């Protein structure tokens, strides 16, 4: 049969629009744990029970196993005392009273109490108290109890024991005394079960009956069962299950009638040899024990996944980005697929050829808008989305958004290598709509969200902006700079939620930006999308799964009412194919009719009803399970004490939790001589190296779930000090130290008193000697004074006697020098020398006489006089001698300086200094300068001569400092100067360097 091209085309289009069912998915996530996976000691799990603390207990043929949702802890003869056989039977006892009993094959009883296990005595097998009850038939397996000819057995529920024989039933109380007995016949291989202290018989026709002395009356179950249905009973846990046609139901009794809840589907309990069942109803977690496969844990997947076989040219298949609402029952993807909440899909073919996946809009008339590069497309509803309009812009389109009043806003990038962008608008009501440039943007927009008619939020690659399309202005939010904004969820004009790339997520509320804390592994650094559900939860998509946070918790954090937030995490175990969700698109999620939430991912569309999602929260307490010191277990007591010489101290903490382990975050802190702030536990233990002695508090905390409230647990312990570190040792040491100080003090006092007596004797002796010495010194002083007086008189006489002749020689020499006519040059020079020398000698003797006179004076001062005149006088005196040495005398003294220092003594000092300077200066200069500061006059004499040798310089400086050199050098000039300075109260400083001259500074204090 040959079809025309038009018919083929119509058939092809019809095929594209037919409903495509997604591939089959398992509704449950389940995991096997066995000895092969090194979790269990043996694969026969006979009985399962959960204690009052939330721990799961498993009875195996190689010991008892405790499970906390993460770790399996084994109790058997290898690590537990008084266990002679590891082959365990079944649990019994009371969960509420924290007294669970289990026997092993040797009838040894063990008590499970306070999360631990120990051997107890005085408890025996129940059949020991029941006559004619075979130990081969009783307590073989709780879950499956069938009648057999000649094999009576017993069932216990709520302190009532039912003994079943082939023709009667006897009811016993908790003391095993018969309270009721009645005839009751039943067929072989009948199955009985107990619930809430009552005995029931499973009927053959989808029914059951209560076993009483009255006539049998069968009641139908609320589900349809096959004739091969069988009951699983967990008597200590007071739970009953029924299995039929690969479906396992949890039965609850209300007013004598059972209601069923499907807890596992598409699983064959008989094929997997399931013999024990426990259901955590609060967390909706099912535990199944097999005789040969170990433990199976099953949870219902809350999330569903969908995709199509449609292949489009816009990217990788099954990778979805932008979604939008299509109808009240379905959503439309940016690639043209239509998904409804029942898992059915259709395809609008033409859209997939004109999209880049990142934006899709359905306007008020039902038309579909997409973009690809620099092109904008509009697919018309009236053409069934076959025909489309096209607009081309100057640059690539960054994002599109539907505004009010039938307007589509389009943001495009700026030219290459230029910043900013442009905002265009299109009026969809126009017959021939054109793109209108609204205004140029200072940034490139990554997303747009309407706040009101004219105000829009705009994200960018460098922060958050607010745009006013009416005034054509934009304002940057300064508190959110340098952040790549991925999407914005607007709740109202004063509340916006911002998702960013690598900066986390933020809340803008009442003009304030709040940055929220991250999760443990910082997956929330990059949030793609935020969607709010009607229950008050915020759903956040990331590359590492889906997070849920309570909105009120986020508000409380923003208002500083709490300091951390509980984030509830879901990964692909909850129903995803891939943990990586997609973002950077708009819209990035659709909450359809406040019922079904659709989110794009790297592998299909994830959809679910947020109100039906099971949120398994870590509400259980924190327990200190074990403490190990250097790999040796310690007995847990109220206040632990450890020897100070340990190398490694380990605290094993546990908190039962059967949800996603990432949702349980336990933090620890150490307080004491060593402080360690809150640190997240990454393993099941916290260890410390050597700790200094002292009292410690080991703290643990975790967030209990939504509400973000912490639960805290404190564990006290101490590290015992060495004996020298104890308080009593310190007290004894202090007392001994005080006593030692006291006795040393007493001995010292006695020693000092003895020394004082000796010292007093020596003082008396020395005093006598000193008095004798004083008498001698006084006589010596008188003798020396007389000698000094005589010496002075002698000097005065000598100088007085030679003064006149010397003056006469000087006058004669001067006369001869001036009156000789044209003598030979050499004779004239000799006469000049005689004149100069005799004149100099005369003045020297005159000065010497003045010195002798002045040393008798007590007054160091004289009438005020000009220092310049004194220096000039000395310069004139030495002018001829200086000329002979080709040396120039320079008087730089200020003529206004007037001093009161003793003129005669200062003249003698200057005479000696200038004389020495001329002797040591050839072809140079000798300069004078003075400064008065704070009643102190400083006179500087500087020459450019050959300087003073280092040895002599040190000798002179030692004399000036008052120390007496060991060897006195020749010359009396300096010694005389030093004596005069002492009389005048002056100082002299000598600075000299060989071949670089000498600088002498004289300093005197003036009183006027």
PDB file of C-alpha atoms in Angstrom, residues 199-434:
ATOM      1  CA  UNK A 199      -5.330 -14.023  68.743  1.00  0.00           C
ATOM      2  CA  UNK A 200      -6.354 -14.159  65.071  1.00  0.00           C
ATOM      3  CA  UNK A 201      -6.622 -16.853  62.446  1.00  0.00           C
ATOM      4  CA  UNK A 202      -5.887 -16.107  58.790  1.00  0.00           C
ATOM      5  CA  UNK A 203      -8.773 -17.334  56.653  1.00  0.00           C
ATOM      6  CA  UNK A 204      -8.576 -18.888  53.192  1.00  0.00           C
ATOM      7  CA  UNK A 205     -10.637 -16.263  51.373  1.00  0.00           C
ATOM      8  CA  UNK A 206      -8.968 -12.901  51.874  1.00  0.00           C
ATOM      9  CA  UNK A 207     -10.281 -12.743  55.415  1.00  0.00           C
ATOM     10  CA  UNK A 208      -9.422 -13.258  59.096  1.00  0.00           C
ATOM     11  CA  UNK A 209     -11.212 -13.999  62.350  1.00  0.00           C
ATOM     12  CA  UNK A 210     -10.738 -13.278  66.016  1.00  0.00           C
ATOM     13  CA  UNK A 211     -10.202 -16.521  67.960  1.00  0.00           C
ATOM     14  CA  UNK A 212     -12.746 -16.665  70.792  1.00  0.00           C
ATOM     15  CA  UNK A 213     -15.070 -19.226  72.367  1.00  0.00           C
ATOM     16  CA  UNK A 214     -17.890 -17.926  70.192  1.00  0.00           C
ATOM     17  CA  UNK A 215     -18.564 -18.962  66.637  1.00  0.00           C
ATOM     18  CA  UNK A 216     -16.049 -18.050  64.001  1.00  0.00           C
ATOM     19  CA  UNK A 217     -16.893 -14.897  62.099  1.00  0.00           C
ATOM     20  CA  UNK A 218     -14.528 -13.975  59.281  1.00  0.00           C
ATOM     21  CA  UNK A 219     -13.879 -10.388  58.253  1.00  0.00           C
ATOM     22  CA  UNK A 220     -12.557  -9.248  54.898  1.00  0.00           C
ATOM     23  CA  UNK A 221      -9.333  -7.300  54.643  1.00  0.00           C
ATOM     24  CA  UNK A 222      -9.438  -3.886  52.979  1.00  0.00           C
ATOM     25  CA  UNK A 223      -7.115  -5.256  50.263  1.00  0.00           C
ATOM     26  CA  UNK A 224      -7.395  -8.125  47.892  1.00  0.00           C
ATOM     27  CA  UNK A 225      -5.186 -11.090  48.806  1.00  0.00           C
ATOM     28  CA  UNK A 226      -4.333 -14.319  47.090  1.00  0.00           C
ATOM     29  CA  UNK A 227      -4.885 -17.690  48.706  1.00  0.00           C
ATOM     30  CA  UNK A 228      -1.135 -17.978  49.171  1.00  0.00           C
ATOM     31  CA  UNK A 229      -1.034 -14.867  51.400  1.00  0.00           C
ATOM     32  CA  UNK A 230       0.812 -15.258  54.650  1.00  0.00           C
ATOM     33  CA  UNK A 231       1.311 -13.248  57.801  1.00  0.00           C
ATOM     34  CA  UNK A 232       4.598 -11.996  59.251  1.00  0.00           C
ATOM     35  CA  UNK A 233       4.407 -11.176  62.945  1.00  0.00           C
ATOM     36  CA  UNK A 234       6.890  -9.172  64.995  1.00  0.00           C
ATOM     37  CA  UNK A 235       5.425  -9.889  68.421  1.00  0.00           C
ATOM     38  CA  UNK A 236       7.814  -7.876  70.666  1.00  0.00           C
ATOM     39  CA  UNK A 237       7.415  -4.855  68.356  1.00  0.00           C
ATOM     40  CA  UNK A 238       3.628  -5.410  68.234  1.00  0.00           C
ATOM     41  CA  UNK A 239       3.634  -5.350  64.451  1.00  0.00           C
ATOM     42  CA  UNK A 240       1.812  -7.518  61.942  1.00  0.00           C
ATOM     43  CA  UNK A 241       2.368  -7.758  58.180  1.00  0.00           C
ATOM     44  CA  UNK A 242       0.715  -9.677  55.393  1.00  0.00           C
ATOM     45  CA  UNK A 243       2.343 -10.662  52.133  1.00  0.00           C
ATOM     46  CA  UNK A 244       0.521 -11.414  48.905  1.00  0.00           C
ATOM     47  CA  UNK A 245       1.515 -11.334  45.239  1.00  0.00           C
ATOM     48  CA  UNK A 246       4.841  -9.530  45.781  1.00  0.00           C
ATOM     49  CA  UNK A 247       3.208  -6.904  47.966  1.00  0.00           C
ATOM     50  CA  UNK A 248       3.892  -6.481  51.649  1.00  0.00           C
ATOM     51  CA  UNK A 249       1.301  -4.669  53.800  1.00  0.00           C
ATOM     52  CA  UNK A 250       1.556  -3.292  57.293  1.00  0.00           C
ATOM     53  CA  UNK A 251      -1.574  -4.088  59.329  1.00  0.00           C
ATOM     54  CA  UNK A 252      -2.946  -1.831  62.016  1.00  0.00           C
ATOM     55  CA  UNK A 253      -5.917  -2.716  64.198  1.00  0.00           C
ATOM     56  CA  UNK A 254      -8.671  -0.174  64.881  1.00  0.00           C
ATOM     57  CA  UNK A 255     -11.771  -1.279  66.815  1.00  0.00           C
ATOM     58  CA  UNK A 256     -11.142  -4.926  65.961  1.00  0.00           C
ATOM     59  CA  UNK A 257     -10.637  -4.266  62.263  1.00  0.00           C
ATOM     60  CA  UNK A 258      -7.418  -4.200  60.327  1.00  0.00           C
ATOM     61  CA  UNK A 259      -6.386  -1.448  57.938  1.00  0.00           C
ATOM     62  CA  UNK A 260      -3.506  -2.032  55.590  1.00  0.00           C
ATOM     63  CA  UNK A 261      -0.669   0.126  54.331  1.00  0.00           C
ATOM     64  CA  UNK A 262       1.481  -0.931  51.378  1.00  0.00           C
ATOM     65  CA  UNK A 263       5.094  -0.753  52.528  1.00  0.00           C
ATOM     66  CA  UNK A 264       6.867  -2.727  49.784  1.00  0.00           C
ATOM     67  CA  UNK A 265       5.886  -3.562  46.249  1.00  0.00           C
ATOM     68  CA  UNK A 266       7.245  -5.777  43.524  1.00  0.00           C
ATOM     69  CA  UNK A 267       9.334  -7.834  45.916  1.00  0.00           C
ATOM     70  CA  UNK A 268       9.061 -11.589  46.560  1.00  0.00           C
ATOM     71  CA  UNK A 269       9.487 -12.301  50.260  1.00  0.00           C
ATOM     72  CA  UNK A 270       9.310 -16.065  49.791  1.00  0.00           C
ATOM     73  CA  UNK A 271      11.906 -16.137  47.044  1.00  0.00           C
ATOM     74  CA  UNK A 272      14.282 -14.106  49.252  1.00  0.00           C
ATOM     75  CA  UNK A 273      13.568 -16.275  52.306  1.00  0.00           C
ATOM     76  CA  UNK A 274      12.306 -13.409  54.443  1.00  0.00           C
ATOM     77  CA  UNK A 275      11.560 -14.566  58.008  1.00  0.00           C
ATOM     78  CA  UNK A 276      11.653 -11.335  60.054  1.00  0.00           C
ATOM     79  CA  UNK A 277      10.088  -7.934  59.411  1.00  0.00           C
ATOM     80  CA  UNK A 278      10.201  -4.589  61.200  1.00  0.00           C
ATOM     81  CA  UNK A 279       8.698  -1.319  59.983  1.00  0.00           C
ATOM     82  CA  UNK A 280       9.751   2.102  61.282  1.00  0.00           C
ATOM     83  CA  UNK A 281       6.370   3.740  60.808  1.00  0.00           C
ATOM     84  CA  UNK A 282       7.537   7.218  61.769  1.00  0.00           C
ATOM     85  CA  UNK A 283      10.362   7.299  59.231  1.00  0.00           C
ATOM     86  CA  UNK A 284       8.689   4.877  56.784  1.00  0.00           C
ATOM     87  CA  UNK A 285      11.696   2.561  56.617  1.00  0.00           C
ATOM     88  CA  UNK A 286      11.234  -1.199  56.184  1.00  0.00           C
ATOM     89  CA  UNK A 287      13.690  -3.792  57.534  1.00  0.00           C
ATOM     90  CA  UNK A 288      13.548  -7.373  56.244  1.00  0.00           C
ATOM     91  CA  UNK A 289      15.595 -10.289  57.558  1.00  0.00           C
ATOM     92  CA  UNK A 290      16.429 -13.290  55.393  1.00  0.00           C
ATOM     93  CA  UNK A 291      17.588 -16.728  56.392  1.00  0.00           C
ATOM     94  CA  UNK A 292      20.448 -16.642  53.897  1.00  0.00           C
ATOM     95  CA  UNK A 293      20.806 -13.118  52.414  1.00  0.00           C
ATOM     96  CA  UNK A 294      21.149 -10.876  55.423  1.00  0.00           C
ATOM     97  CA  UNK A 295      19.289  -7.617  56.054  1.00  0.00           C
ATOM     98  CA  UNK A 296      17.329  -5.647  53.475  1.00  0.00           C
ATOM     99  CA  UNK A 297      16.475  -1.976  54.143  1.00  0.00           C
ATOM    100  CA  UNK A 298      13.839  -0.454  51.854  1.00  0.00           C
ATOM    101  CA  UNK A 299      12.512   3.107  51.565  1.00  0.00           C
ATOM    102  CA  UNK A 300       9.915   4.447  49.226  1.00  0.00           C
ATOM    103  CA  UNK A 301      11.168   6.870  46.636  1.00  0.00           C
ATOM    104  CA  UNK A 302       9.339  10.140  47.053  1.00  0.00           C
ATOM    105  CA  UNK A 303      10.547  11.677  43.801  1.00  0.00           C
ATOM    106  CA  UNK A 304       9.674  10.658  40.282  1.00  0.00           C
ATOM    107  CA  UNK A 305      11.664  11.004  37.118  1.00  0.00           C
ATOM    108  CA  UNK A 306      10.532  11.414  33.524  1.00  0.00           C
ATOM    109  CA  UNK A 307      12.062  11.921  30.083  1.00  0.00           C
ATOM    110  CA  UNK A 308      11.246  11.174  26.466  1.00  0.00           C
ATOM    111  CA  UNK A 309      12.803   9.405  23.548  1.00  0.00           C
ATOM    112  CA  UNK A 310      12.506  12.581  21.509  1.00  0.00           C
ATOM    113  CA  UNK A 311      15.799  13.670  19.979  1.00  0.00           C
ATOM    114  CA  UNK A 312      16.297  17.385  19.404  1.00  0.00           C
ATOM    115  CA  UNK A 313      19.141  19.334  17.894  1.00  0.00           C
ATOM    116  CA  UNK A 314      19.598  21.826  20.722  1.00  0.00           C
ATOM    117  CA  UNK A 315      21.815  19.691  22.924  1.00  0.00           C
ATOM    118  CA  UNK A 316      22.198  16.429  24.777  1.00  0.00           C
ATOM    119  CA  UNK A 317      19.042  14.346  25.057  1.00  0.00           C
ATOM    120  CA  UNK A 318      17.301  14.233  28.464  1.00  0.00           C
ATOM    121  CA  UNK A 319      19.209  17.340  29.625  1.00  0.00           C
ATOM    122  CA  UNK A 320      16.564  19.903  30.528  1.00  0.00           C
ATOM    123  CA  UNK A 321      16.678  23.558  31.472  1.00  0.00           C
ATOM    124  CA  UNK A 322      13.788  26.048  31.265  1.00  0.00           C
ATOM    125  CA  UNK A 323      10.248  24.876  32.131  1.00  0.00           C
ATOM    126  CA  UNK A 324       6.906  26.667  32.199  1.00  0.00           C
ATOM    127  CA  UNK A 325       3.305  25.882  33.015  1.00  0.00           C
ATOM    128  CA  UNK A 326       1.400  24.551  29.993  1.00  0.00           C
ATOM    129  CA  UNK A 327      -1.923  23.609  31.535  1.00  0.00           C
ATOM    130  CA  UNK A 328      -3.373  22.879  34.950  1.00  0.00           C
ATOM    131  CA  UNK A 329      -2.073  19.345  34.591  1.00  0.00           C
ATOM    132  CA  UNK A 330       1.165  19.704  32.591  1.00  0.00           C
ATOM    133  CA  UNK A 331       4.303  21.705  31.973  1.00  0.00           C
ATOM    134  CA  UNK A 332       6.223  22.572  28.803  1.00  0.00           C
ATOM    135  CA  UNK A 333       9.993  22.373  28.471  1.00  0.00           C
ATOM    136  CA  UNK A 334      12.071  24.769  26.378  1.00  0.00           C
ATOM    137  CA  UNK A 335      12.776  21.912  23.948  1.00  0.00           C
ATOM    138  CA  UNK A 336       9.098  21.212  23.250  1.00  0.00           C
ATOM    139  CA  UNK A 337       8.244  18.270  25.529  1.00  0.00           C
ATOM    140  CA  UNK A 338       5.030  18.313  27.520  1.00  0.00           C
ATOM    141  CA  UNK A 339       5.035  16.455  30.874  1.00  0.00           C
ATOM    142  CA  UNK A 340       2.041  15.905  33.102  1.00  0.00           C
ATOM    143  CA  UNK A 341       1.930  14.868  36.746  1.00  0.00           C
ATOM    144  CA  UNK A 342       0.902  11.341  35.815  1.00  0.00           C
ATOM    145  CA  UNK A 343       4.187  10.727  34.010  1.00  0.00           C
ATOM    146  CA  UNK A 344       2.777  11.063  30.479  1.00  0.00           C
ATOM    147  CA  UNK A 345       4.604  13.095  27.798  1.00  0.00           C
ATOM    148  CA  UNK A 346       3.914  14.700  24.436  1.00  0.00           C
ATOM    149  CA  UNK A 347       6.167  16.624  22.057  1.00  0.00           C
ATOM    150  CA  UNK A 348       5.719  19.907  20.175  1.00  0.00           C
ATOM    151  CA  UNK A 349       8.254  19.251  17.497  1.00  0.00           C
ATOM    152  CA  UNK A 350       8.939  22.664  15.995  1.00  0.00           C
ATOM    153  CA  UNK A 351      10.060  24.345  19.215  1.00  0.00           C
ATOM    154  CA  UNK A 352      13.058  22.053  19.567  1.00  0.00           C
ATOM    155  CA  UNK A 353      14.604  23.468  16.379  1.00  0.00           C
ATOM    156  CA  UNK A 354      14.467  27.094  17.586  1.00  0.00           C
ATOM    157  CA  UNK A 355      15.721  27.131  21.152  1.00  0.00           C
ATOM    158  CA  UNK A 356      18.895  27.210  23.233  1.00  0.00           C
ATOM    159  CA  UNK A 357      16.975  25.626  26.167  1.00  0.00           C
ATOM    160  CA  UNK A 358      17.468  28.537  28.576  1.00  0.00           C
ATOM    161  CA  UNK A 359      14.238  30.521  28.193  1.00  0.00           C
ATOM    162  CA  UNK A 360      10.609  29.791  27.413  1.00  0.00           C
ATOM    163  CA  UNK A 361       7.501  31.976  27.867  1.00  0.00           C
ATOM    164  CA  UNK A 362       3.804  31.375  27.224  1.00  0.00           C
ATOM    165  CA  UNK A 363       2.106  34.756  26.844  1.00  0.00           C
ATOM    166  CA  UNK A 364      -1.440  35.687  27.804  1.00  0.00           C
ATOM    167  CA  UNK A 365      -2.735  34.498  24.422  1.00  0.00           C
ATOM    168  CA  UNK A 366      -1.115  31.072  24.755  1.00  0.00           C
ATOM    169  CA  UNK A 367       1.708  31.741  22.281  1.00  0.00           C
ATOM    170  CA  UNK A 368       5.122  30.238  23.008  1.00  0.00           C
ATOM    171  CA  UNK A 369       8.290  32.388  23.003  1.00  0.00           C
ATOM    172  CA  UNK A 370      11.818  31.004  22.801  1.00  0.00           C
ATOM    173  CA  UNK A 371      15.257  32.315  21.897  1.00  0.00           C
ATOM    174  CA  UNK A 372      18.370  31.033  20.220  1.00  0.00           C
ATOM    175  CA  UNK A 373      21.471  33.194  19.872  1.00  0.00           C
ATOM    176  CA  UNK A 374      20.430  36.624  18.599  1.00  0.00           C
ATOM    177  CA  UNK A 375      16.996  35.425  17.421  1.00  0.00           C
ATOM    178  CA  UNK A 376      13.660  35.592  19.224  1.00  0.00           C
ATOM    179  CA  UNK A 377      10.810  33.249  18.213  1.00  0.00           C
ATOM    180  CA  UNK A 378       7.074  33.347  18.757  1.00  0.00           C
ATOM    181  CA  UNK A 379       5.059  30.153  18.008  1.00  0.00           C
ATOM    182  CA  UNK A 380       1.398  30.915  17.564  1.00  0.00           C
ATOM    183  CA  UNK A 381      -1.238  28.895  19.347  1.00  0.00           C
ATOM    184  CA  UNK A 382      -3.760  29.233  16.513  1.00  0.00           C
ATOM    185  CA  UNK A 383      -1.359  27.391  14.163  1.00  0.00           C
ATOM    186  CA  UNK A 384      -0.886  24.650  16.761  1.00  0.00           C
ATOM    187  CA  UNK A 385       2.626  26.023  17.198  1.00  0.00           C
ATOM    188  CA  UNK A 386       3.711  25.241  13.667  1.00  0.00           C
ATOM    189  CA  UNK A 387       3.928  28.819  12.398  1.00  0.00           C
ATOM    190  CA  UNK A 388       6.197  31.286  14.100  1.00  0.00           C
ATOM    191  CA  UNK A 389       7.433  34.898  13.977  1.00  0.00           C
ATOM    192  CA  UNK A 390      11.083  35.786  14.208  1.00  0.00           C
ATOM    193  CA  UNK A 391      13.038  38.845  15.419  1.00  0.00           C
ATOM    194  CA  UNK A 392      16.787  39.262  14.962  1.00  0.00           C
ATOM    195  CA  UNK A 393      18.803  41.503  17.271  1.00  0.00           C
ATOM    196  CA  UNK A 394      22.233  43.029  16.901  1.00  0.00           C
ATOM    197  CA  UNK A 395      23.754  40.721  19.548  1.00  0.00           C
ATOM    198  CA  UNK A 396      22.935  37.523  21.441  1.00  0.00           C
ATOM    199  CA  UNK A 397      19.903  37.508  23.725  1.00  0.00           C
ATOM    200  CA  UNK A 398      20.789  36.966  27.395  1.00  0.00           C
ATOM    201  CA  UNK A 399      17.272  36.496  28.794  1.00  0.00           C
ATOM    202  CA  UNK A 400      13.572  37.102  28.106  1.00  0.00           C
ATOM    203  CA  UNK A 401      10.775  37.749  30.593  1.00  0.00           C
ATOM    204  CA  UNK A 402       7.009  38.291  30.424  1.00  0.00           C
ATOM    205  CA  UNK A 403       5.948  41.651  31.800  1.00  0.00           C
ATOM    206  CA  UNK A 404       2.577  43.173  32.514  1.00  0.00           C
ATOM    207  CA  UNK A 405       0.251  44.692  29.896  1.00  0.00           C
ATOM    208  CA  UNK A 406       1.054  42.054  27.244  1.00  0.00           C
ATOM    209  CA  UNK A 407       4.740  42.961  27.072  1.00  0.00           C
ATOM    210  CA  UNK A 408       7.766  40.758  26.507  1.00  0.00           C
ATOM    211  CA  UNK A 409      11.115  42.156  27.718  1.00  0.00           C
ATOM    212  CA  UNK A 410      14.295  41.100  25.980  1.00  0.00           C
ATOM    213  CA  UNK A 411      17.809  41.710  27.319  1.00  0.00           C
ATOM    214  CA  UNK A 412      20.724  41.463  24.891  1.00  0.00           C
ATOM    215  CA  UNK A 413      24.481  41.681  25.279  1.00  0.00           C
ATOM    216  CA  UNK A 414      26.552  44.666  24.231  1.00  0.00           C
ATOM    217  CA  UNK A 415      28.992  44.530  21.359  1.00  0.00           C
ATOM    218  CA  UNK A 416      32.054  42.367  21.751  1.00  0.00           C
ATOM    219  CA  UNK A 417      34.631  43.672  24.237  1.00  0.00           C
ATOM    220  CA  UNK A 418      32.120  46.238  25.540  1.00  0.00           C
ATOM    221  CA  UNK A 419      30.402  46.216  28.897  1.00  0.00           C
ATOM    222  CA  UNK A 420      26.690  46.490  29.555  1.00  0.00           C
ATOM    223  CA  UNK A 421      23.715  45.544  27.440  1.00  0.00           C
ATOM    224  CA  UNK A 422      20.360  46.667  26.079  1.00  0.00           C
ATOM    225  CA  UNK A 423      16.744  46.190  27.172  1.00  0.00           C
ATOM    226  CA  UNK A 424      14.071  45.820  24.466  1.00  0.00           C
ATOM    227  CA  UNK A 425      10.333  45.271  24.695  1.00  0.00           C
ATOM    228  CA  UNK A 426       7.669  43.824  22.373  1.00  0.00           C
ATOM    229  CA  UNK A 427       3.936  44.496  22.695  1.00  0.00           C
ATOM    230  CA  UNK A 428       2.209  41.189  22.013  1.00  0.00           C
ATOM    231  CA  UNK A 429      -1.142  42.894  21.284  1.00  0.00           C
ATOM    232  CA  UNK A 430       0.252  44.626  18.203  1.00  0.00           C
ATOM    233  CA  UNK A 431      -0.639  43.125  14.829  1.00  0.00           C
ATOM    234  CA  UNK A 432       2.896  43.668  13.593  1.00  0.00           C
ATOM    235  CA  UNK A 433       4.924  43.975  16.787  1.00  0.00           C
ATOM    236  CA  UNK A 434       8.388  45.488  16.564  1.00  0.00           C
TER     237      UNK A 434
END
